[in-house]
Coordinates of C-alpha atoms and ligand atoms in Angstrom, one line a residue:
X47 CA -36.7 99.6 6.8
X48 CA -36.6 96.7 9.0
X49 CA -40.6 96.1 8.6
X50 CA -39.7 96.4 5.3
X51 CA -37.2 93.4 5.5
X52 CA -39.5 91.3 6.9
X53 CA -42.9 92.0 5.2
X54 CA -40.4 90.8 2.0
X55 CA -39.0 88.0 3.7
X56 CA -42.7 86.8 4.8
X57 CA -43.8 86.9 1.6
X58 CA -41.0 85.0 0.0
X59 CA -41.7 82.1 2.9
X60 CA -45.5 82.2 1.8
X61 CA -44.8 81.9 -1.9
X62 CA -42.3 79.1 -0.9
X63 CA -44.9 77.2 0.7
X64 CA -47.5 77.6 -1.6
X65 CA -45.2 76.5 -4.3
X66 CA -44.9 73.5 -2.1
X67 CA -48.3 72.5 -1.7
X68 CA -48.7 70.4 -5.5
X69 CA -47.6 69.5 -8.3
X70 CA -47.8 65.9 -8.4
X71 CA -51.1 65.5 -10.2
X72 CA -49.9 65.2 -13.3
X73 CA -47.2 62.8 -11.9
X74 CA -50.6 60.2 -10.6
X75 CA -49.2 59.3 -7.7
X76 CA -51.8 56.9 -5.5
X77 CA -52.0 57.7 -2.6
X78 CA -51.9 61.7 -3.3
X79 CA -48.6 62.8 -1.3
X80 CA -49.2 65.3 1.5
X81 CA -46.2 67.7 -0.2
X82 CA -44.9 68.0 -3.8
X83 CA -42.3 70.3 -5.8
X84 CA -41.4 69.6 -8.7
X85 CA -38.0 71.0 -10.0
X86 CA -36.9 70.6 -13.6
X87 CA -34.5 67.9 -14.8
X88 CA -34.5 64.0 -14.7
X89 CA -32.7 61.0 -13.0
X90 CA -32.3 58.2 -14.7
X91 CA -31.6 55.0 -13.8
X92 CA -29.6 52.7 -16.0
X93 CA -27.0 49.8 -15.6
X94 CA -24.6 51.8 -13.5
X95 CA -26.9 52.8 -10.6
X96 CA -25.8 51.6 -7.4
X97 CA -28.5 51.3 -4.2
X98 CA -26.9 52.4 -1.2
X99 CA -28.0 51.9 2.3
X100 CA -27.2 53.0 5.4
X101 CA -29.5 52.8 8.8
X102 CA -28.9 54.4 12.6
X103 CA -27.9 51.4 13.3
X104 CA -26.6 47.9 11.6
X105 CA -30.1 46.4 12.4
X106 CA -32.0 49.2 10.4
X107 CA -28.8 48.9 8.0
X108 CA -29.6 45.5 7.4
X109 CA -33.7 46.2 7.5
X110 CA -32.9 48.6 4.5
X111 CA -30.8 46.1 2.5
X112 CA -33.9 44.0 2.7
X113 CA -35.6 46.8 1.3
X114 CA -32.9 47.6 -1.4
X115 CA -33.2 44.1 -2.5
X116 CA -37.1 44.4 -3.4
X117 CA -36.3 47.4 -4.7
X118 CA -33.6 45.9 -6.9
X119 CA -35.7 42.8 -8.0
X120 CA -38.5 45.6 -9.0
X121 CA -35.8 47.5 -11.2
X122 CA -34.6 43.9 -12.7
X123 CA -38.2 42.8 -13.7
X124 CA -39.1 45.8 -15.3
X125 CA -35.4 47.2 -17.3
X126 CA -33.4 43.9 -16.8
X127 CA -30.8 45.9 -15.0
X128 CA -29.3 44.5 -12.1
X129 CA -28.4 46.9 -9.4
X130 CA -25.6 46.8 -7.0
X131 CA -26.9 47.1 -3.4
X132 CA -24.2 48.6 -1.3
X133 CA -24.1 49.4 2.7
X134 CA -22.4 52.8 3.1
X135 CA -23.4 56.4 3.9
X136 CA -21.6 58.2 1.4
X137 CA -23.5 57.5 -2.0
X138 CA -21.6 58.1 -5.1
X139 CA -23.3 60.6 -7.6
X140 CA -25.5 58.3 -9.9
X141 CA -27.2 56.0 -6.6
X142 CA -30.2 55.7 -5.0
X143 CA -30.2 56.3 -1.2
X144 CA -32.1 54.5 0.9
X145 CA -31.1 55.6 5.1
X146 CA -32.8 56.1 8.2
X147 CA -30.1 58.5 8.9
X148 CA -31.9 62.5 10.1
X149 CA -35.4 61.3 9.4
X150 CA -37.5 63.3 10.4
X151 CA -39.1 62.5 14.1
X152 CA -42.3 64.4 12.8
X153 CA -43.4 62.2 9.6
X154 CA -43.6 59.0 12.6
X155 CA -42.7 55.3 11.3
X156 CA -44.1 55.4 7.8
X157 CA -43.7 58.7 6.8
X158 CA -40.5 60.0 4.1
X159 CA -38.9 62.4 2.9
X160 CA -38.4 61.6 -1.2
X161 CA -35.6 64.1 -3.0
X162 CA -34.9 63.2 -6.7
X163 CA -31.9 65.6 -8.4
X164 CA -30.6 65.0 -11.6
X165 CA -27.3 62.9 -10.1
X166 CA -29.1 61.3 -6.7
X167 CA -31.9 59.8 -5.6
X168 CA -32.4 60.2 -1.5
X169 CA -35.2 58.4 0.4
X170 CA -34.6 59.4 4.2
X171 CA -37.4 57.8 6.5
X172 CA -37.6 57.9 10.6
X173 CA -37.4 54.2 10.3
X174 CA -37.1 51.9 7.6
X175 CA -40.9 51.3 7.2
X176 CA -41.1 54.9 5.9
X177 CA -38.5 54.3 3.6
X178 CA -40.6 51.6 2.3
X179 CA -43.6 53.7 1.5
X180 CA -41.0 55.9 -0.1
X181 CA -40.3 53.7 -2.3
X182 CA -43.6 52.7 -3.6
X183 CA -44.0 56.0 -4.4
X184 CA -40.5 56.1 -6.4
X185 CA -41.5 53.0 -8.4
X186 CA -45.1 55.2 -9.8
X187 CA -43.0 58.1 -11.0
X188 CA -40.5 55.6 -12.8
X189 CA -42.3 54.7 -16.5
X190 CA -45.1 52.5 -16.6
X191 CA -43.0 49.5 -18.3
X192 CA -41.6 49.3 -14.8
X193 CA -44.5 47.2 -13.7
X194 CA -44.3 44.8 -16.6
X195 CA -44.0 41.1 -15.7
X196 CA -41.0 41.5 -18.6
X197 CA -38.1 43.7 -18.8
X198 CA -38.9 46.5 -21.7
X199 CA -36.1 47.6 -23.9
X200 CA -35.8 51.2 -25.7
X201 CA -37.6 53.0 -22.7
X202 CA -35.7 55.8 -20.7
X203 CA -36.0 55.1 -16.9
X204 CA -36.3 58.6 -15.9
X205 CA -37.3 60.1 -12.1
X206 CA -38.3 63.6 -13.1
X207 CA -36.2 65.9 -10.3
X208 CA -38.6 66.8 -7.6
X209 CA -39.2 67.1 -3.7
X210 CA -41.7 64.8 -1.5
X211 CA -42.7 65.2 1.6
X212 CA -44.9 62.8 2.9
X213 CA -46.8 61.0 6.0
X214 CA -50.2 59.2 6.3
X215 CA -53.1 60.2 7.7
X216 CA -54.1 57.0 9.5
X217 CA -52.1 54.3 10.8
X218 CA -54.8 51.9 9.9
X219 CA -55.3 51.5 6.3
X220 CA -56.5 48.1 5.7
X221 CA -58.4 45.1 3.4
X222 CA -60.2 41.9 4.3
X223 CA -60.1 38.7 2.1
X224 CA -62.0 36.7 3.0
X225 CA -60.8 32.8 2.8
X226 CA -63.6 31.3 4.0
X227 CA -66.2 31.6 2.0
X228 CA -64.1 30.5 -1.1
X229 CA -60.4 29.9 -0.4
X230 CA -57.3 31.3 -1.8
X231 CA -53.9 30.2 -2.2
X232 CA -51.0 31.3 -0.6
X233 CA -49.5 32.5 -3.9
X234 CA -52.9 34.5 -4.6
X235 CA -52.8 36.1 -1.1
X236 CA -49.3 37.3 -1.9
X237 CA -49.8 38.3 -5.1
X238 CA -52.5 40.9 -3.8
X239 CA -49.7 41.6 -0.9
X240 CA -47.5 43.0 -3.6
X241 CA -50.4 44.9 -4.9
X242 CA -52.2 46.3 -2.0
X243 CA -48.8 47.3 -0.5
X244 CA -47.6 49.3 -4.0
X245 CA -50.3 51.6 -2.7
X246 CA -49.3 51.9 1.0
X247 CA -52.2 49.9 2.1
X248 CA -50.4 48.4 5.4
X249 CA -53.1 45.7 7.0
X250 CA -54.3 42.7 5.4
X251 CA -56.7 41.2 7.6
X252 CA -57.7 37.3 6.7
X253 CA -61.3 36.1 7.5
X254 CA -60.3 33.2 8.3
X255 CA -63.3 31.2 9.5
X256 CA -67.3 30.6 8.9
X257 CA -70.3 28.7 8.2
X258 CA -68.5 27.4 5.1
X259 CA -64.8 26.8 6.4
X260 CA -62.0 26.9 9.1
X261 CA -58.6 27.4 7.3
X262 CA -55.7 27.6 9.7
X263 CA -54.2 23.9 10.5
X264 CA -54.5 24.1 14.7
X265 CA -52.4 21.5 15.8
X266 CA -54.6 20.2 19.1
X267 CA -58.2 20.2 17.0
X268 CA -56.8 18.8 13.2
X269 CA -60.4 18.0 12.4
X270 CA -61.1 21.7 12.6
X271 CA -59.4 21.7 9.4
X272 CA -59.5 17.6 8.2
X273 CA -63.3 17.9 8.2
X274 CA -63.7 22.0 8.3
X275 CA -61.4 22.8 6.1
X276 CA -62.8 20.5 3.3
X277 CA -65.9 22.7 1.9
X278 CA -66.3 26.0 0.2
X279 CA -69.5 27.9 -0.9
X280 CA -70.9 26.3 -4.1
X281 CA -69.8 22.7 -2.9
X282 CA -65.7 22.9 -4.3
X283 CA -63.2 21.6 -2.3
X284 CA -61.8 24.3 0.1
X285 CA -58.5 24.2 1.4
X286 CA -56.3 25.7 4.5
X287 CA -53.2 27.1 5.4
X288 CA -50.4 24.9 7.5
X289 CA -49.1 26.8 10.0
X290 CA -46.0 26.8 8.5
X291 CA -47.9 28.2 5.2
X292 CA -49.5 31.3 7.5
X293 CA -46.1 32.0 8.9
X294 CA -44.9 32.7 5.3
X295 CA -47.6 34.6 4.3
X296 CA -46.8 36.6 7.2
X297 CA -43.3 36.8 6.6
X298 CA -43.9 37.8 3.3
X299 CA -46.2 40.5 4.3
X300 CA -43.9 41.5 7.2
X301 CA -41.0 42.4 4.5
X302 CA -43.4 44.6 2.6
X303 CA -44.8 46.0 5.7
X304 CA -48.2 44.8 5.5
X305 CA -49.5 43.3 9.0
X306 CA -51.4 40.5 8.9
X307 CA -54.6 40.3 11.2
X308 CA -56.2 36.5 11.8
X309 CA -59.7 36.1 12.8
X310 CA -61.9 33.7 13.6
X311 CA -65.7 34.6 13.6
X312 CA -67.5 33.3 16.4
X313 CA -69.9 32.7 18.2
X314 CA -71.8 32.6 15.3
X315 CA -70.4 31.8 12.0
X316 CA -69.1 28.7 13.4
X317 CA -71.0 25.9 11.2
X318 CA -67.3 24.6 10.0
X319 CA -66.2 24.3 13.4
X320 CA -69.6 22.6 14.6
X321 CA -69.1 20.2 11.9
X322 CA -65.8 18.9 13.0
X323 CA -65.7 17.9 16.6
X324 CA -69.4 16.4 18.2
X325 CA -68.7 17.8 21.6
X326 CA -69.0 21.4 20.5
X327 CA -72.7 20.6 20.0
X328 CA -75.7 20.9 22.2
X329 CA -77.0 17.4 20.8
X330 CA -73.3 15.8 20.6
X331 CA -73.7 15.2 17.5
X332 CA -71.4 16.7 14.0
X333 CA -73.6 19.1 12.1
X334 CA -73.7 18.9 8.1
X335 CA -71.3 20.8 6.3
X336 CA -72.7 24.3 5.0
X337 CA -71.6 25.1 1.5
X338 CA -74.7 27.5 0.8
X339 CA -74.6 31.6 1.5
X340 CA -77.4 32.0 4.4
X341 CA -75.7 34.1 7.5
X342 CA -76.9 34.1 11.3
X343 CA -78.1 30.6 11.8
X344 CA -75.0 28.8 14.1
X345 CA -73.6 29.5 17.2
X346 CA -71.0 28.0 19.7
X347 CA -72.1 26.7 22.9
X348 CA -71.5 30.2 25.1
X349 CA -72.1 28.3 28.6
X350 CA -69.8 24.8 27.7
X351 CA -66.9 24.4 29.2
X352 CA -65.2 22.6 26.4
X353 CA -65.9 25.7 23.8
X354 CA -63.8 27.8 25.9
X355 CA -61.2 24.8 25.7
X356 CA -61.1 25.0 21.9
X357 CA -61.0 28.7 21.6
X358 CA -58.2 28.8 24.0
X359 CA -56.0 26.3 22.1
X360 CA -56.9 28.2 18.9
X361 CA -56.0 31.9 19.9
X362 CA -52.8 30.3 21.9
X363 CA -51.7 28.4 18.6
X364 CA -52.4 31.5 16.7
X365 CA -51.0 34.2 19.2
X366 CA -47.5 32.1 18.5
X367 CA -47.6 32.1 15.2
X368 CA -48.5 35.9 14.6
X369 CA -47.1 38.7 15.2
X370 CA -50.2 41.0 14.8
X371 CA -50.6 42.7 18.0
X372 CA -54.4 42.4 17.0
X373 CA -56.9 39.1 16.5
X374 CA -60.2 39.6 15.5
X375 CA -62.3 37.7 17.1
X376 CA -66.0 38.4 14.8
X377 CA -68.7 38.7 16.7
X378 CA -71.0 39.8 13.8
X379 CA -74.8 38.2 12.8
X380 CA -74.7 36.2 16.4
X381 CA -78.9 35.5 15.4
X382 CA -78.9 32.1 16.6
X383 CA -76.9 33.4 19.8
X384 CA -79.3 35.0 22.9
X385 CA -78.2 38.7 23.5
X386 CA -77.2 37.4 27.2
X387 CA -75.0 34.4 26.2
X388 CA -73.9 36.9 23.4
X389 CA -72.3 39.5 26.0
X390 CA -70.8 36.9 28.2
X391 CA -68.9 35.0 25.3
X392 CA -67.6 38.6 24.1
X393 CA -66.4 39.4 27.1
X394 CA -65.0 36.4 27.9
X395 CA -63.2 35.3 24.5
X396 CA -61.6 39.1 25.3
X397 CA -60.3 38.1 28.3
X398 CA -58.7 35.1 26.6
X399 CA -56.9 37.6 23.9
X400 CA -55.4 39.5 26.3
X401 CA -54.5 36.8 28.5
X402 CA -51.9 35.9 25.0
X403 CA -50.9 39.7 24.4
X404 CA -53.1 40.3 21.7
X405 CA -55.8 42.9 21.3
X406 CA -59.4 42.1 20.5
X407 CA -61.0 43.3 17.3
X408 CA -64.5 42.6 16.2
X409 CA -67.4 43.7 13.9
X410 CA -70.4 46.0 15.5
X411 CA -72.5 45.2 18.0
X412 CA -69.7 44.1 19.8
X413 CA -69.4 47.4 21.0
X414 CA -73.2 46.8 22.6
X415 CA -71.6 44.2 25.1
X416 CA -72.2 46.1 28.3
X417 CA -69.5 44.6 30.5
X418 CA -67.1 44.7 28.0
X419 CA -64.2 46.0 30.6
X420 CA -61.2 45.0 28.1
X421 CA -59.7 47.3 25.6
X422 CA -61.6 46.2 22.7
X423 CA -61.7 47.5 19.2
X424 CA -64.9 48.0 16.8
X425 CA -64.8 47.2 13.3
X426 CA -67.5 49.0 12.2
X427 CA -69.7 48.1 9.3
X428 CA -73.4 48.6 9.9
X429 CA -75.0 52.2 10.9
X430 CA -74.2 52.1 14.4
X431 CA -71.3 52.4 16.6
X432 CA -73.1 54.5 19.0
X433 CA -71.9 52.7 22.1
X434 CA -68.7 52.9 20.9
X435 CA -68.5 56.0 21.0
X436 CA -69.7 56.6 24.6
X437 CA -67.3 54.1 25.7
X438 CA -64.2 55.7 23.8
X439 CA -63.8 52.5 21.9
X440 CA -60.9 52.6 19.2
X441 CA -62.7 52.4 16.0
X442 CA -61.9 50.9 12.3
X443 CA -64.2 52.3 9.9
X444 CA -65.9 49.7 7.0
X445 CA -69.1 51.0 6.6
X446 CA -71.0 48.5 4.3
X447 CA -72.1 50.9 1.9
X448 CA -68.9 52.8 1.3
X449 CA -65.8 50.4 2.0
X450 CA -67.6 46.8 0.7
X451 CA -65.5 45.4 -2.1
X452 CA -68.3 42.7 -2.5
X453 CA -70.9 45.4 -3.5
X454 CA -71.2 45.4 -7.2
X455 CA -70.4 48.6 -8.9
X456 CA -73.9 48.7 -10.8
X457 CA -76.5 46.9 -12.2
X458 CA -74.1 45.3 -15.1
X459 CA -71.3 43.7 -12.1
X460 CA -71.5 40.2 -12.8
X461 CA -70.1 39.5 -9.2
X462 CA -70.7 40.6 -5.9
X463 CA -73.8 41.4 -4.1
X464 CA -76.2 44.3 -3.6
X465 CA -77.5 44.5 -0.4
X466 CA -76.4 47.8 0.9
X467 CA -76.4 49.7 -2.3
X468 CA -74.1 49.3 -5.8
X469 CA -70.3 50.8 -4.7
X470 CA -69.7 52.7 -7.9
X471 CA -65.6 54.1 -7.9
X472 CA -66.9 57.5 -7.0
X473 CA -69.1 56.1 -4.1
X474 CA -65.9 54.3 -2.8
X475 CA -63.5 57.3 -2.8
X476 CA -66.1 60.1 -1.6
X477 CA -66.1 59.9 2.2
X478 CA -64.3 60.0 5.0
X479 CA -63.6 57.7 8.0
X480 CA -64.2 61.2 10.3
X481 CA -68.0 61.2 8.6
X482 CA -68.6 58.2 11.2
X483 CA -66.6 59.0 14.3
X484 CA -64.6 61.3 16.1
X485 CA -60.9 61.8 14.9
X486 CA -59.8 60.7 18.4
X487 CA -60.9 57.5 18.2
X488 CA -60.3 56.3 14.9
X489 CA -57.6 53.7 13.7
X490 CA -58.3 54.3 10.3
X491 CA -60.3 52.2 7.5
X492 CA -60.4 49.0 5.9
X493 CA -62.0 47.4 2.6
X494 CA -63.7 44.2 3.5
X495 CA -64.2 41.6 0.5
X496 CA -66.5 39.0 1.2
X497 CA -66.4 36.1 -1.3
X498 CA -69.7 34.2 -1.6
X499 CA -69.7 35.0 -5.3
X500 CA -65.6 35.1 -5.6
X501 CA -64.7 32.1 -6.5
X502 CA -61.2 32.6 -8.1
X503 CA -58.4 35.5 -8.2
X504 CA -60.1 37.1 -11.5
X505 CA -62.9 37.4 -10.4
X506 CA -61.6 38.5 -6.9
X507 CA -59.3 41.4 -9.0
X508 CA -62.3 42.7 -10.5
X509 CA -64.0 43.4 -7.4
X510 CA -61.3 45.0 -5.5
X511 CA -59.8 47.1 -8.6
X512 CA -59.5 49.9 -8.8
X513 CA -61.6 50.5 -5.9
X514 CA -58.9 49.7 -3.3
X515 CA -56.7 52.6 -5.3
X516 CA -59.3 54.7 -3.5
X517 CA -59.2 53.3 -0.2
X518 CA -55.7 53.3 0.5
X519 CA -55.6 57.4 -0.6
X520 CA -58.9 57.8 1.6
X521 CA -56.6 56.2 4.5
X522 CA -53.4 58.3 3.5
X523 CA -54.3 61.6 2.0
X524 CA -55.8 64.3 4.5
X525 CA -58.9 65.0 3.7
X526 CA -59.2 68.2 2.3
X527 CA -56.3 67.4 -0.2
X528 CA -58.6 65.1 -1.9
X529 CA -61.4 65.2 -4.5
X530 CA -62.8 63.1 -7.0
X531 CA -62.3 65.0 -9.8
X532 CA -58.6 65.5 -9.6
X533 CA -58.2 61.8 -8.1
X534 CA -59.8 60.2 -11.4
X535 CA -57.5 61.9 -13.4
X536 CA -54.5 59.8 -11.6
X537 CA -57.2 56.7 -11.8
X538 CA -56.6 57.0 -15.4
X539 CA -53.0 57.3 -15.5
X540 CA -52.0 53.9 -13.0
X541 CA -54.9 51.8 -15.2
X542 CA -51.7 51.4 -17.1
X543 CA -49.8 50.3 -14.7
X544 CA -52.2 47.9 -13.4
X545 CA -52.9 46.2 -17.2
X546 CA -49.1 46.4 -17.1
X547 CA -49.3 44.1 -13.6
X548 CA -51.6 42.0 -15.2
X549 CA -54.5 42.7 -12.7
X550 CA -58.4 42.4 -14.3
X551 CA -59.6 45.5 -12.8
X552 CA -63.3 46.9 -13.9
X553 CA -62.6 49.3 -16.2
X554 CA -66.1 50.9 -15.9
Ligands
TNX603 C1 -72.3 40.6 6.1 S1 -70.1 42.2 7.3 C2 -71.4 39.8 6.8 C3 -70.7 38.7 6.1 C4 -71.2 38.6 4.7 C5 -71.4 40.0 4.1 C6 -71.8 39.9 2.6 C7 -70.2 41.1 8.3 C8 -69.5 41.4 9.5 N1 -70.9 40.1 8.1 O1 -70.9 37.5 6.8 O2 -70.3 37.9 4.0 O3 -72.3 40.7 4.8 O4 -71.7 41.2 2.1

């Protein structure tokens, strides 16, 4: 009798769980969320919800209000309702709750726990962060017209009644812009902030130096940006960030939980910073501004004193100003650079980000750099990371031919290059980070966009819609819960929500 018992009560915990493992498909969620069940019946929101908030402690209280308030503004664009935000633990049937109160040590900082019933909406995250993500998520299973620029009358705001619980896969899912090659306005960068983070993408790392330009103001070198800031690819007039300007990009990020990652690309790369001060050159004398799309052919001075001067005040200014505990420091195409003096200015512009509490990042081979004794970490984009490997290095996965937001998507892409293959949608969404590494060391992925050929933010939304969809699901979703298939069919369904956004996405 008692087998009995639990033989039936085993198979009522199975059939629980595999009632568990979807149902949101049809909902389109991007990313795919690790758990789904879907109950029957509806919230809806209307003039009388109330957003209450309430965190372990009045920081994380006040950390959520922040949150309630973007969430509010979302709710006000898209049904002209204007919320009442409220901090207090005991919700009143009708409210959304937002609280870091039981989350769940398991789903770590970013991961939530989403319960919508027909009277109360309940994110509960570990921290507030995962109460974020949460939320993204709520906002794609509210109607489309949510995302409109203007409020929509005569639609119903329904939440269909359902269960979520969910948690990313890695803690790295990143994109690149680079700024360099053309630049891009503070408003633009935010704008693709707001995007980039509706889909959980959580790093937004900034090229922000080459041949073509240096755009951050350093205060102890202006000319880096008075004379390198001036030029762009194609001969237009370039630009830079203040400092000031960065910090609120930052900020901005920072509220919507993006990090931001600065680098500077040296020692080759460098033909902006060559071209503003004389004594960074062998020859003492300014080199021409580069506005053309060649890679490979500068590089810094690695055995002058008075490089290692300017790079210091550079990562110092910038260490200050950011609080990524990552810069990148490039590293990629050194051709112009001899392997030796190569090795020794990796290891040794390291050494400087560390000595300022930041972690070095750069683009393969720096993995090659055989003294490298500093905990370094490889941005991978070419075939190799082969040293890497043997030497346990933390890896970030941007393989050229899979994770390139620059490649054009076929022959007909009227942007973008070609050089390691056409990045159709499918291409970009079938692979994994774990096809190039071990599990153990990987941070994750990121979608580099290069911008030789981008010159403004249409063009730029083209090339990174909808492929970045894909990316920040590749970095989320576990692999085996994902195929293309199933992930076009909830493609199809947030195309409307991205016309609705106003973002020119390829629609191929
Ligand atoms: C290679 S990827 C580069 C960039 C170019 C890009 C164009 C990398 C680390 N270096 O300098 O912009 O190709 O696709």
């Amino acid at each position: 009798m008692r087998k009995v018992r639990v033989l039936f009560l085993g198979l009522i915990f199975i059939s629980l769980f595999s009632f568990k493992a979807y149902g949101s498909d049809e909902l389109g969620i991007i990313p795919k969320p690790l758990e789904c069940e879907k109950g029957v019946g509806e919230f809806i929101v209307n003039e009388e919800t109330s957003i209450y908030v309430q965190g372990k402690n009045k920081e994380e209280t006040e950390e959520l209000y922040n949150i309630g308030v973007l969430l509010q503004e979302k709710i006000y664009k898209g049904t002209g309702y204007n919320l009442n935000i409220i901090k207090w633990a005991k919700p009143s049937s009708g409210s959304i709750f937002l609280t870091t109160l039981d989350g769940r040590i398991g789903l770590g900082y970013e991961g939530y726990n989403l319960k919508v019933l027909e009277d109360s909406v309940h994110i509960n995250g570990l921290k507030p962060e995962g109460v974020y993500r949460g939320i993204q998520t709520l906002i794609q299973l509210l109607p489309a017209e949510i995302e409109g620029i203007k409020e929509s009358k005569n639609v119903k705001w329904n939440i269909p009644v359902l269960s979520i619980i969910d948690k990313p896969e890695y803690e790295y899912r990143g994109f690149m812009i680079d700024v360099a090659r053309h630049f891009f306005s503070v408003e633009e960068i935010k704008r693709q902030i707001d995007i980039a983070s509706s889909y959980k993408i959580n790093k937004l790392h900034l090229h922000l130096s080459d041949d073509q330009g240096f755009r951050l103001q350093i205060k102890k070198w202006p000319k880096l940006t008075s004379i390198g800031g001036q030029t762009e690819v194609g001969g237009g007039k370039g630009g830079y960030y203040t400092q000031e300007q960065f910090r609120d990009i930052v900020l901005y990020a920072k509220e919507r939980y993006v990090e931001i990652i600065p680098e500077f690309d040296m020692p080759g790369h460098t033909n902006a910073m060559l071209a503003s001060y004389e004594f960074l050159n062998s020859n003492g004398r300014r080199k021409e501004s580069y506005t053309g799309t060649k890679v490979g052919f500068s590089s810094l001075m690695c055995r002058s004193e008075a490089t290692y001067t300017v790079i210091e005040d550079i990562i110092k200014e910038v260490a200050e100003i950011s609080p990524s505990k990552y810069i990148h420091i490039g590293g990629d195409e050194a051709n112009a650079t001899s392997k030796e003096d190569y090795s020794y200015f990796i290891d040794r512009v390291s050494k400087i980000v560390l000595k300022y509490g930041k972690i070095p990042i750069g683009w393969d081979p720096i993995d090659t750099v055989t003294q490298l004794k500093t905990p370094i970490i490889l941005q991978n984009w070419k075939d190799s990371n082969e040293d890497a490997k043997k030497k346990g290095m933390k890896m970030i996965i941007s393989r050229a031919n899979k994770a390139y937001l620059d490649m054009k998507y076929d022959r007909e892409t009227p942007y973008g290059t070609d050089w390691a293959g056409y990045n159709s949608i499918e291409n970009a969404y079938n692979w994994d980070p774990t096809d190039f590494g071990p599990k153990t060391l990987l941070l994750g992925l990121e979608a580099p966009l290069w911008t030789e050929t981008i010159t403004n933010f249409e063009e730029l939304d083209y090339m990174v819609y909808p492929r970045l969809l894909g990316y920040a699901e590749i970095g989320w979703t576990p692999k085996e819960m994902r195929s293309f298939s199933e992930y076009k069919k909830r493609l199809e369904i947030n195309k409307r929500r991205l016309d609705l956004k106003g973002v020119n996405y390829y629609k191929g």
